[in-house]
Amino acid sequence: MKPTLLVLLTAALLASCAPKNDAATTTTETTTTSTDTSDVGTADTSTDTATTDTTDAANDPADSGADSTLTNNDDANASEEMDMAMGNGLEGTVTDFNGTGQSFTLNENDANYAVKVSPETVYEGGATTAEEFFGTDRADAKVAVEGKIDETSKTLNATKITLN
């Protein structure tokens, strides 16, 4: 390889391995074309294209501000994390737990949401039924709650509760 092509390929490889920038959305595309005509009568041409795309969820208007990522050390799978990241749920700590009334408040990012359950609510993780979940004091437990969020009244109508 010619030294120039080697340098350009190395630069493209390093750019694709660069750490993601959490402050902004950046898309970089690099295309390099090199022609070697040192051999008489032949021409070698090569093209290298590298694309790097980093996205910051904090600048995404669809982001509810919830800490819903696969890197936050919870037990939610990728599908659950995607649902919560799209504003269909929250993860946080249980407060104001009322086992008899089957209600609790979820503290997520220093905001409190009253969680409303129904007979159709699904329970997963450390408790798989409403009786198991509400039969034990869950104060300060870590949970992921999927459902419809009403930001005005700060309520979350739960379709699924995952006890971590």
Tab-separated table of C-alpha atoms in Angstrom, residues 97 102 123 125-138 163:
chain	number	residue	atom	x	y	z
A	97	PHE	CA	-45.976	1.964	49.051
A	102	GLN	CA	-52.281	-1.689	45.628
A	123	TYR	CA	-45.824	-8.340	36.760
A	125	GLY	CA	-38.955	-9.996	37.724
A	126	GLY	CA	-38.937	-10.661	41.471
A	127	ALA	CA	-42.761	-10.760	41.643
A	128	THR	CA	-44.958	-12.261	38.921
A	129	THR	CA	-48.439	-11.516	40.324
A	130	ALA	CA	-50.138	-8.548	41.978
A	131	GLU	CA	-50.412	-10.573	45.197
A	132	GLU	CA	-46.654	-11.235	45.213
A	133	PHE	CA	-45.786	-7.639	44.374
A	134	PHE	CA	-48.127	-5.963	46.876
A	135	GLY	CA	-47.823	-8.744	49.504
A	136	THR	CA	-44.382	-7.511	50.560
A	137	ASP	CA	-43.337	-3.973	51.452
A	138	ARG	CA	-41.564	-2.674	48.341
A	163	LEU	CA	-39.301	-5.697	39.982
